[in-house]
mmCIF file of C-alpha atoms in Angstrom:
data_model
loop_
_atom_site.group_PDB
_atom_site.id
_atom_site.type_symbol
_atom_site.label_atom_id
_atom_site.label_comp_id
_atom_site.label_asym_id
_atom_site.label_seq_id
_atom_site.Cartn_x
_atom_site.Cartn_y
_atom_site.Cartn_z
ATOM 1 C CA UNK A 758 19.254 14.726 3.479
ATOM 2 C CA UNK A 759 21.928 12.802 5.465
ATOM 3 C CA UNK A 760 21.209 14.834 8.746
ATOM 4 C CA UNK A 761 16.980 14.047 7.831
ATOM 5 C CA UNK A 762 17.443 10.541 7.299
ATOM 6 C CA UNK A 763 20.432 9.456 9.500
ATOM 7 C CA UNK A 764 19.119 6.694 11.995
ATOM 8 C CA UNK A 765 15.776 6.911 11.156
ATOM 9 C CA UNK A 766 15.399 3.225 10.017
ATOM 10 C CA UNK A 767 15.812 0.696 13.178
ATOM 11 C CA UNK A 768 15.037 -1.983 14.742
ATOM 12 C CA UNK A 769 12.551 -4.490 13.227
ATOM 13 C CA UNK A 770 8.811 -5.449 12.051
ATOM 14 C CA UNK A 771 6.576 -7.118 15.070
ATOM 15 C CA UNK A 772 6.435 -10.992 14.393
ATOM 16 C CA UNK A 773 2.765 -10.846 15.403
ATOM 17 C CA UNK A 774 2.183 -7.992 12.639
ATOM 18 C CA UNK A 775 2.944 -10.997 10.034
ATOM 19 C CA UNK A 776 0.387 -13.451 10.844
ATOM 20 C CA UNK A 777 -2.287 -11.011 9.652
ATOM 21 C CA UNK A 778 -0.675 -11.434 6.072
ATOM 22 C CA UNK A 779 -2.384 -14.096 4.074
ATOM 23 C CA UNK A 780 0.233 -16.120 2.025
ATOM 24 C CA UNK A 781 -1.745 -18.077 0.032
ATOM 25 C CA UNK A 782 -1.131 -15.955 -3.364
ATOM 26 C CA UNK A 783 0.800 -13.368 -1.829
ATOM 27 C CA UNK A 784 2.174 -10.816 -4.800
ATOM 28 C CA UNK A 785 3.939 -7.945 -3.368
ATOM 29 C CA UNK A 786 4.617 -6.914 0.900
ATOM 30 C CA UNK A 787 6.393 -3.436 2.616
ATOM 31 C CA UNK A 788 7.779 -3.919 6.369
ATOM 32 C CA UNK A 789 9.229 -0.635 7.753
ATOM 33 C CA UNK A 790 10.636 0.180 10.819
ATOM 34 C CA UNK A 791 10.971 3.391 11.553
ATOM 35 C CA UNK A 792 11.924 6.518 14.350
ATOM 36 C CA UNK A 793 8.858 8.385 14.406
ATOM 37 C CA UNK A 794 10.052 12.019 14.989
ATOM 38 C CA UNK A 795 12.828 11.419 12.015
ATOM 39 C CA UNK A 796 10.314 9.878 9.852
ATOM 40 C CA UNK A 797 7.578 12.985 10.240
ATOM 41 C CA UNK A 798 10.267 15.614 9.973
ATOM 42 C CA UNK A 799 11.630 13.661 7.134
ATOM 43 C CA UNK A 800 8.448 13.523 5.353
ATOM 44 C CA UNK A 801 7.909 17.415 6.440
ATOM 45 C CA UNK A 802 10.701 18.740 5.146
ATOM 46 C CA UNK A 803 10.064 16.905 1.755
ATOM 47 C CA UNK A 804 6.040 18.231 1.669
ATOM 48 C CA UNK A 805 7.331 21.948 1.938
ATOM 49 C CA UNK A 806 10.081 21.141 -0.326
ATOM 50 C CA UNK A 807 7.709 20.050 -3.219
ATOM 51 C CA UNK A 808 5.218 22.976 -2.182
ATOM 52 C CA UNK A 809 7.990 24.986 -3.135
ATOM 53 C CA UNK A 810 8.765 24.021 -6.276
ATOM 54 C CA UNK A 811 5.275 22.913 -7.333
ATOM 55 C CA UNK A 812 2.174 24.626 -8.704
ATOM 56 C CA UNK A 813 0.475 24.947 -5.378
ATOM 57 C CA UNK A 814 3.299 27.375 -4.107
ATOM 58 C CA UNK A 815 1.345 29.970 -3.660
ATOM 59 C CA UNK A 816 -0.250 28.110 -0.882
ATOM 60 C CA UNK A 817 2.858 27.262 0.747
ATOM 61 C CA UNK A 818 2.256 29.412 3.703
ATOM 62 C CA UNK A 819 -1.253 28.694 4.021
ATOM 63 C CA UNK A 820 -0.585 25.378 4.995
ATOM 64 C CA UNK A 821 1.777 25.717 6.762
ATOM 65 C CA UNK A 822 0.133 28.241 8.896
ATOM 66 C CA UNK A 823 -2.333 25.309 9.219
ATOM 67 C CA UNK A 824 0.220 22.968 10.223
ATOM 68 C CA UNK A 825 1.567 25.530 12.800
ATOM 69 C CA UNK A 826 -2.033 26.062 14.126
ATOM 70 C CA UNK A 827 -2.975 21.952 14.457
ATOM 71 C CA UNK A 828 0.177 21.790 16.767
ATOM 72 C CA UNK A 829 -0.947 24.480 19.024
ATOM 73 C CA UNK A 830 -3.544 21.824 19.984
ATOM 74 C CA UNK A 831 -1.149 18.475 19.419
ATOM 75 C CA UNK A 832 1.815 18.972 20.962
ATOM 76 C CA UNK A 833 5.329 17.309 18.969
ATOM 77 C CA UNK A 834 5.291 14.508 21.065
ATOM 78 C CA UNK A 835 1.846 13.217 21.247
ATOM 79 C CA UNK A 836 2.487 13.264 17.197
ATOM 80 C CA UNK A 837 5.309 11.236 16.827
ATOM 81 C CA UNK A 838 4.122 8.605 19.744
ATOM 82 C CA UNK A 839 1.028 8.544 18.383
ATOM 83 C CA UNK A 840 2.425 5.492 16.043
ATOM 84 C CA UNK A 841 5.072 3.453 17.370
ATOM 85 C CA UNK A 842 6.834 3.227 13.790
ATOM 86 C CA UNK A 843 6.381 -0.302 12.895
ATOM 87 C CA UNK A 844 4.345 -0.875 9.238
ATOM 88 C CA UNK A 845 3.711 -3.484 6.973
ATOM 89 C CA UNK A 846 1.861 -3.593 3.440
ATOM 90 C CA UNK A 847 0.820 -6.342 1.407
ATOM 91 C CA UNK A 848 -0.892 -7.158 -1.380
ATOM 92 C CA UNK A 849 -2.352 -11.038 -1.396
ATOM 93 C CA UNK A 850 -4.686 -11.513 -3.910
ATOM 94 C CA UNK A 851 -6.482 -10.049 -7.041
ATOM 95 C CA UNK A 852 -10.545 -10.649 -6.791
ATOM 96 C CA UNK A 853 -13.015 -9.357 -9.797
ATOM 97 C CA UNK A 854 -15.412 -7.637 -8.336
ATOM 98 C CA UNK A 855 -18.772 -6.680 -9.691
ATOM 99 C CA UNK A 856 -19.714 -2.431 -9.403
ATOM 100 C CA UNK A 857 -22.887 -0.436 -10.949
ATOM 101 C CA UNK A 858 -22.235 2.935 -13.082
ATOM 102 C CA UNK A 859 -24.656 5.196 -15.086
ATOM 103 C CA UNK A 860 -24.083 6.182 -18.335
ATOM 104 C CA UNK A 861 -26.331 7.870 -20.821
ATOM 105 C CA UNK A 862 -27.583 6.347 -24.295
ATOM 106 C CA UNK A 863 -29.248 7.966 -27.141
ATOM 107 C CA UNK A 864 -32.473 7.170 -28.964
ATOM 108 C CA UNK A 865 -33.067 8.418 -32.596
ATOM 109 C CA UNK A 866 -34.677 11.948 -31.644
ATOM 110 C CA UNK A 867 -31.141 12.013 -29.896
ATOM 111 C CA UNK A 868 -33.172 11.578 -26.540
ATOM 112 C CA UNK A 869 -30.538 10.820 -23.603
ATOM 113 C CA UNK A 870 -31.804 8.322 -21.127
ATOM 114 C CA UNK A 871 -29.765 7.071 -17.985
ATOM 115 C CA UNK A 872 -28.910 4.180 -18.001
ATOM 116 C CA UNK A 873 -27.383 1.587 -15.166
ATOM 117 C CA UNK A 874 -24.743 -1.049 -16.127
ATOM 118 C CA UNK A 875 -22.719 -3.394 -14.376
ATOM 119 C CA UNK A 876 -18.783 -3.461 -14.785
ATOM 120 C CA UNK A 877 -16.048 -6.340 -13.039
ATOM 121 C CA UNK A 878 -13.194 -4.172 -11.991
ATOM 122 C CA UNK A 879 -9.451 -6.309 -10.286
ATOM 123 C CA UNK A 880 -9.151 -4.964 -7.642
ATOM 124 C CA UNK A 881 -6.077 -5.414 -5.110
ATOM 125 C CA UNK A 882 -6.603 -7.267 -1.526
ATOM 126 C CA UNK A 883 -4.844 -5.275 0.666
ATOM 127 C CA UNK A 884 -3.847 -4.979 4.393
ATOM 128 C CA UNK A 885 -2.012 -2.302 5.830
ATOM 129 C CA UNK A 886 -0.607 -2.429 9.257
ATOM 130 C CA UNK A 887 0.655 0.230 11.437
ATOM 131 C CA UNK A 888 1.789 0.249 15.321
ATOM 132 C CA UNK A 889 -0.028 2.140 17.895
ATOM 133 C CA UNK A 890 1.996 4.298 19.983
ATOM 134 C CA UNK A 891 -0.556 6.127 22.306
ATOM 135 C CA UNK A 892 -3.642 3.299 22.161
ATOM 136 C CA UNK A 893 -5.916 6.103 24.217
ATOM 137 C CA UNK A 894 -5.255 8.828 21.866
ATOM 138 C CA UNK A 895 -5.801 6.741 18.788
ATOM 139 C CA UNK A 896 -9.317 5.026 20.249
ATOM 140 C CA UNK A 897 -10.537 9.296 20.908
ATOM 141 C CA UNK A 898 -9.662 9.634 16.709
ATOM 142 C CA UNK A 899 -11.887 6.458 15.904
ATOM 143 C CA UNK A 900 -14.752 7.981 18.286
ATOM 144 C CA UNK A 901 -14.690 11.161 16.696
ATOM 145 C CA UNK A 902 -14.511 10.158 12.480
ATOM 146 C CA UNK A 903 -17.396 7.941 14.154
ATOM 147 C CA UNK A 904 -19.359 10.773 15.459
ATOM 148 C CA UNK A 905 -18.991 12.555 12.204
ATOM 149 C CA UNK A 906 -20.265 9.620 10.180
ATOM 150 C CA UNK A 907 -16.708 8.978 8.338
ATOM 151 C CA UNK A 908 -16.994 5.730 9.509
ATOM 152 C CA UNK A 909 -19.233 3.361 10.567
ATOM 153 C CA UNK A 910 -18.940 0.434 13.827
ATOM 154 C CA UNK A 911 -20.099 -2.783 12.726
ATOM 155 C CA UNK A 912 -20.089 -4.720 15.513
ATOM 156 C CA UNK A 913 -17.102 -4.718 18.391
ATOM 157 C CA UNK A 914 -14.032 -5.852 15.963
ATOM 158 C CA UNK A 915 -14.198 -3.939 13.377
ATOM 159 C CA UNK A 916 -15.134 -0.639 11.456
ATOM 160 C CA UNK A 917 -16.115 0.300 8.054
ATOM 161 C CA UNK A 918 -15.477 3.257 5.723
ATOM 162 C CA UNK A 919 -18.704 4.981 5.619
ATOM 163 C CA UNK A 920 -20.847 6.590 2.442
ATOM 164 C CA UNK A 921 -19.338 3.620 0.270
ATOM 165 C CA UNK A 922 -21.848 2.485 -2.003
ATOM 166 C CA UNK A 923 -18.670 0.757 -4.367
ATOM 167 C CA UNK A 924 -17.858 -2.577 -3.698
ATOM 168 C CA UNK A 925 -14.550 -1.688 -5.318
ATOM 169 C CA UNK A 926 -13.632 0.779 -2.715
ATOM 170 C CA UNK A 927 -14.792 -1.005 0.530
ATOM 171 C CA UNK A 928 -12.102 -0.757 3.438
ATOM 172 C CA UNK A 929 -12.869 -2.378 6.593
ATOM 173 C CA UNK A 930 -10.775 -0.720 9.807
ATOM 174 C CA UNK A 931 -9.338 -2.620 12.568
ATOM 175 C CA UNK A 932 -7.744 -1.519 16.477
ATOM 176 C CA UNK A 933 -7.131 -3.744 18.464
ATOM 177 C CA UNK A 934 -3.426 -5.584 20.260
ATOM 178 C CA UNK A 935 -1.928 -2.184 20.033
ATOM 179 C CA UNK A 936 -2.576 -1.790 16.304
ATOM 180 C CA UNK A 937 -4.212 -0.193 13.730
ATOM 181 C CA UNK A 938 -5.180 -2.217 10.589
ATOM 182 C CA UNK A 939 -6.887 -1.006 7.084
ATOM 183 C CA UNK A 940 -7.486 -3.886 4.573
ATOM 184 C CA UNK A 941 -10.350 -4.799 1.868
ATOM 185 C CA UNK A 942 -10.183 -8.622 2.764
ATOM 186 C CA UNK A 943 -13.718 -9.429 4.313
ATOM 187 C CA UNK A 944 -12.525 -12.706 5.245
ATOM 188 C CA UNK A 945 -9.741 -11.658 7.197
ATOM 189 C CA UNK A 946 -11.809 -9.245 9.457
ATOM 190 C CA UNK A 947 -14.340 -12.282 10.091
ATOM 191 C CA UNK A 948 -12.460 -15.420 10.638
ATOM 192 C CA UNK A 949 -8.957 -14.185 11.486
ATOM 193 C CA UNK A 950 -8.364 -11.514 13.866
ATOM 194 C CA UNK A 951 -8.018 -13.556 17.019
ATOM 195 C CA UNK A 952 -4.396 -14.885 16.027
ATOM 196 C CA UNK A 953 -4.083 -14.158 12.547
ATOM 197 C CA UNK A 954 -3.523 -16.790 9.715
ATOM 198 C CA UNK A 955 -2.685 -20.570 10.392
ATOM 199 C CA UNK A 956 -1.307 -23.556 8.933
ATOM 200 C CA UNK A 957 -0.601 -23.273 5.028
ATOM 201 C CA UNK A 958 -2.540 -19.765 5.043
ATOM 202 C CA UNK A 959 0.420 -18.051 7.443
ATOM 203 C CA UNK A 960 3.637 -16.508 5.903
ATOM 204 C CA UNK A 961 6.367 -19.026 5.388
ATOM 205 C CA UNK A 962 9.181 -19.320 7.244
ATOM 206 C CA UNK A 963 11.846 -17.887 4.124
ATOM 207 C CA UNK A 964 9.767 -14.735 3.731
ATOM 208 C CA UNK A 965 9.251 -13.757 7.541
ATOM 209 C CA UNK A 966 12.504 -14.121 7.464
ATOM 210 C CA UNK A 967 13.023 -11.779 4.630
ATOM 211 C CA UNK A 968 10.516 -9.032 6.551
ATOM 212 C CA UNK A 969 12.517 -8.805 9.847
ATOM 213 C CA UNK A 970 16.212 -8.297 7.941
ATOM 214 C CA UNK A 971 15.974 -5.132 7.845
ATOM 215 C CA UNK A 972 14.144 -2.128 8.918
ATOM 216 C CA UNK A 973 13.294 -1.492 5.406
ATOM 217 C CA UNK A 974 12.390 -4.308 3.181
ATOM 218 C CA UNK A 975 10.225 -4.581 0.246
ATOM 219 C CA UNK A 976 9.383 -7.322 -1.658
ATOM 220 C CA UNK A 977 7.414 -8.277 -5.022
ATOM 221 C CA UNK A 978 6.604 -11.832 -6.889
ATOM 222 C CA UNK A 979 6.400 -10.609 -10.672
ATOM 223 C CA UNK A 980 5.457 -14.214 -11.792
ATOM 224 C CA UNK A 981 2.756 -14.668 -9.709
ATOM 225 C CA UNK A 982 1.021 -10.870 -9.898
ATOM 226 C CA UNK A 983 1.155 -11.413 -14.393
ATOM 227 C CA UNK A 984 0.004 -14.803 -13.979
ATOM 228 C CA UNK A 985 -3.347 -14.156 -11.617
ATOM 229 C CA UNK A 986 -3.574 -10.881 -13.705
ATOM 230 C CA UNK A 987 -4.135 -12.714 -16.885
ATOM 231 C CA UNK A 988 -6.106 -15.515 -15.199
ATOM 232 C CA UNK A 989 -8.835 -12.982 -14.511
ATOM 233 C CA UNK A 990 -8.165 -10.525 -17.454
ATOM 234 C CA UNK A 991 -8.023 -12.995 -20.390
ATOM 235 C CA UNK A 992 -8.328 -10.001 -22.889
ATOM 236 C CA UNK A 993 -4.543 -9.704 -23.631
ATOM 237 C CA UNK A 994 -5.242 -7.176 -26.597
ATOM 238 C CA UNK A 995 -5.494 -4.574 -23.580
ATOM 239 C CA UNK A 996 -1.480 -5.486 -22.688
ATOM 240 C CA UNK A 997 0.574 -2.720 -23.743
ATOM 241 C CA UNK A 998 4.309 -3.573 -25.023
ATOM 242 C CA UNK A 999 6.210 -1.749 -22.935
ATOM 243 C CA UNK A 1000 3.712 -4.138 -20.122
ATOM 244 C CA UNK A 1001 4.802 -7.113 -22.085
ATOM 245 C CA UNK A 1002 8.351 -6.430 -22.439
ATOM 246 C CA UNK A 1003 8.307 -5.875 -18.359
ATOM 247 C CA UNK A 1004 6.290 -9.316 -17.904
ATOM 248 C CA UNK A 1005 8.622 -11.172 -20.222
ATOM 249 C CA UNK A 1006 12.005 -10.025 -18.169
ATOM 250 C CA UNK A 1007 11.091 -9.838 -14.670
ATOM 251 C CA UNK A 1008 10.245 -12.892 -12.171
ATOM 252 C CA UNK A 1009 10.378 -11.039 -9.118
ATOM 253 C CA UNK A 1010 12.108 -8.184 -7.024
ATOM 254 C CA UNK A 1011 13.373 -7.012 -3.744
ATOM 255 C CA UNK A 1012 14.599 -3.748 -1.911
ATOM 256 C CA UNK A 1013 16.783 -3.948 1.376
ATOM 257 C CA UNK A 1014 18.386 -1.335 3.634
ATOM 258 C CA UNK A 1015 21.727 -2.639 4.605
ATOM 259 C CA UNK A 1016 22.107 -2.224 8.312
ATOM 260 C CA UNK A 1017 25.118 -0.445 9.807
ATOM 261 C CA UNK A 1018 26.075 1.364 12.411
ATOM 262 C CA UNK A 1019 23.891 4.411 12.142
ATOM 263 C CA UNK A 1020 21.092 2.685 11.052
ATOM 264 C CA UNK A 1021 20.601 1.683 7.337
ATOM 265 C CA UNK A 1022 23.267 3.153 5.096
ATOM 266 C CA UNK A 1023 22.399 2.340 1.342
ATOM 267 C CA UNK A 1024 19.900 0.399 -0.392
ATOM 268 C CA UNK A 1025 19.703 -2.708 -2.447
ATOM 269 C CA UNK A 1026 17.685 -3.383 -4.967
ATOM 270 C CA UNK A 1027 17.864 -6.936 -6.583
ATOM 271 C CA UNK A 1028 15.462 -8.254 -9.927
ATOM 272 C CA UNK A 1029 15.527 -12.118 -10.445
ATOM 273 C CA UNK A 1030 14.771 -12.457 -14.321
ATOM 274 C CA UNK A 1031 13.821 -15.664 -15.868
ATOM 275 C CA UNK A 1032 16.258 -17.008 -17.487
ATOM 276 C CA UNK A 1033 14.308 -19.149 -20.475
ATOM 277 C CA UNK A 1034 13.948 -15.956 -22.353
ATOM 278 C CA UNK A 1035 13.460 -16.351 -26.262
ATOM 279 C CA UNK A 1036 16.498 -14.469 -27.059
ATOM 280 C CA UNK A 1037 19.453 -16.256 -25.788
ATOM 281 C CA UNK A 1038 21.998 -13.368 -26.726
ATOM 282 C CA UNK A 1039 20.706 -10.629 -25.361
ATOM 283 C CA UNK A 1040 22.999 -9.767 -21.661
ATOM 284 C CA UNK A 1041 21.578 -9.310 -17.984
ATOM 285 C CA UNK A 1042 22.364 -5.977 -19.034
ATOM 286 C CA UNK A 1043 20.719 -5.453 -21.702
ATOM 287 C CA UNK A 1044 17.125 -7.043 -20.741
ATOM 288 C CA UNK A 1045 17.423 -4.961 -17.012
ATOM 289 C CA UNK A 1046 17.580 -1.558 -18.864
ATOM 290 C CA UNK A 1047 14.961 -3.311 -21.194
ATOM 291 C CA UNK A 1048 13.259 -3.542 -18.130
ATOM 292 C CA UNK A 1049 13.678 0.119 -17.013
ATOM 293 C CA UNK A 1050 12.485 2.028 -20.157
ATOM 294 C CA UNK A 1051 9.465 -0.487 -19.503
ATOM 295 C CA UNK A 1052 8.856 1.267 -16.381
ATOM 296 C CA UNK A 1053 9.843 4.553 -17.853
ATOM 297 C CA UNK A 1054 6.799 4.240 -20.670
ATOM 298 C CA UNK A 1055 4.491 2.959 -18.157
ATOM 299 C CA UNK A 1056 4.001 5.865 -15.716
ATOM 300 C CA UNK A 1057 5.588 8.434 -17.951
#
């Protein structure tokens, strides 16, 4: 792992990559930084490891007789310039949205009728950024998923996901200033693509700070994800307790790879809990592994 990963974190997020990231209720953001040919043999070596040990074994060397095949055609180094390593995720907003389903109901004579409802789903705003590497190469990819109706042109800035009837699953797609974009935010892809966000919309000055420390940072504002959550979901019966227990002890979170000479050589991970909690005598301690068997029960 320490020859796979060795130097493959460097250098920093693009400043300009950051004014396409909408503060105004920002909840959670991932900048990365990253050598391309470590990062793909990285992730490699990790695929065919869990192909290994995983049900779909048996299809280990299937695909990766397919993988041998595709680079027959793409040679190593068109793949790893083909992004130029640099990638940020955010999350900066919940919206309701509105989407149609059918379902079935039953008359008497146990007739079954379709039937068409409406259901409001939250639904994440997202943006996802990655740097373009080979900007020819990448345009020839657009033109082709184009061609074969994966996605659709609108008009000269943008693209859309095609065959999406759901409102819930819209993605608009964006290349242009040497970089690729993917993000559900309607508004963005309208009004702010020129130069990104201004004024009191753009990223403050503490947290663009925060992006470009480090060639991996992550960062998440617990308070402010519950808080819009609940705003739109007013149904708290649906919260579980092992939900509750996580709202009531975290505030917010962070991950950061220390830099050092060979790139970034551990990782820290830091939780701000609030500290009016009802139980005055219960330790940091305590309430942060309260907080990880919360986690634990959630996605176990």
């Amino acid at each position: 792992m320490s020859e796979l990963t060795t130097g493959m974190y460097r250098g920093k997020v693009d400043r300009q990559m950051l004014n396409y990231v909408k503060a105004d209720n920002l909840m959670s953001m991932v900048c990365l930084s990253v050598n391309m040919e470590k990062f793909l043999k990285f992730g490699g070596h990790v695929y065919k490891e869990n192909l290994r040990y995983s049900g779909m074994g048996m299809f280990e060397q299937t695909y990766l007789a397919m993988w041998e095949i595709m680079r027959v055609f793409i040679d190593d180094n068109t793949l790893y310039d083909l992004f130029n390593g640099q990638f940020v995720f955010a999350v900066t907003d919940l919206k309701p949205v509105v989407t149609t389903y059918v379902t079935y109901e039953y008359d008497d004579d146990f007739n079954h009728r379709e039937v068409t409802k409406d259901r409001t789903e939250i639904v994440p705003e997202f943006v996802f950024m990655a740097g373009v590497g080979r900007k020819k190469d990448m345009q020839k990819i657009l033109d082709i998923l184009e061609k074969t109706n994966l996605i659709k042109k609108v008009n000269e800035d943008y693209y859309m996901l095609a065959n999406t009837t759901n409102p819930a699953s819209q993605v608009f797609i964006v290349f242009r200033k040497g970089m690729l974009m993917f993000t559900n935010n309607e508004d963005l892809v309208n009004n702010h693509l020129k130069k990104g966000y201004k004024g009191k919309h753009r990223l403050g000055k503490k947290l663009r700070k925060l992006a470009r420390k480090s060639p991996l940072v992550a960062w998440w504002d617990g308070r402010k994800t519950f808080d819009t959550y609940h705003k739109i979901n007013k149904d708290e019966d649906e919260q579980s307790p092992e939900e509750n227990d996580l709202e009531k002890n975290v505030s917010s979170g962070t991950i950061i790879g220390k830099k050092g000479k060979r790139g970034v050589h551990r990782i820290i991970v830091s939780l701000t809990m609030p500290v009016d909690n009802e139980d005055k005598k219960q330790g940091s301690l305590d309430r942060f592994f309260h907080v990880l068997n919360g986690l634990f029960l959630i996605t176990r």
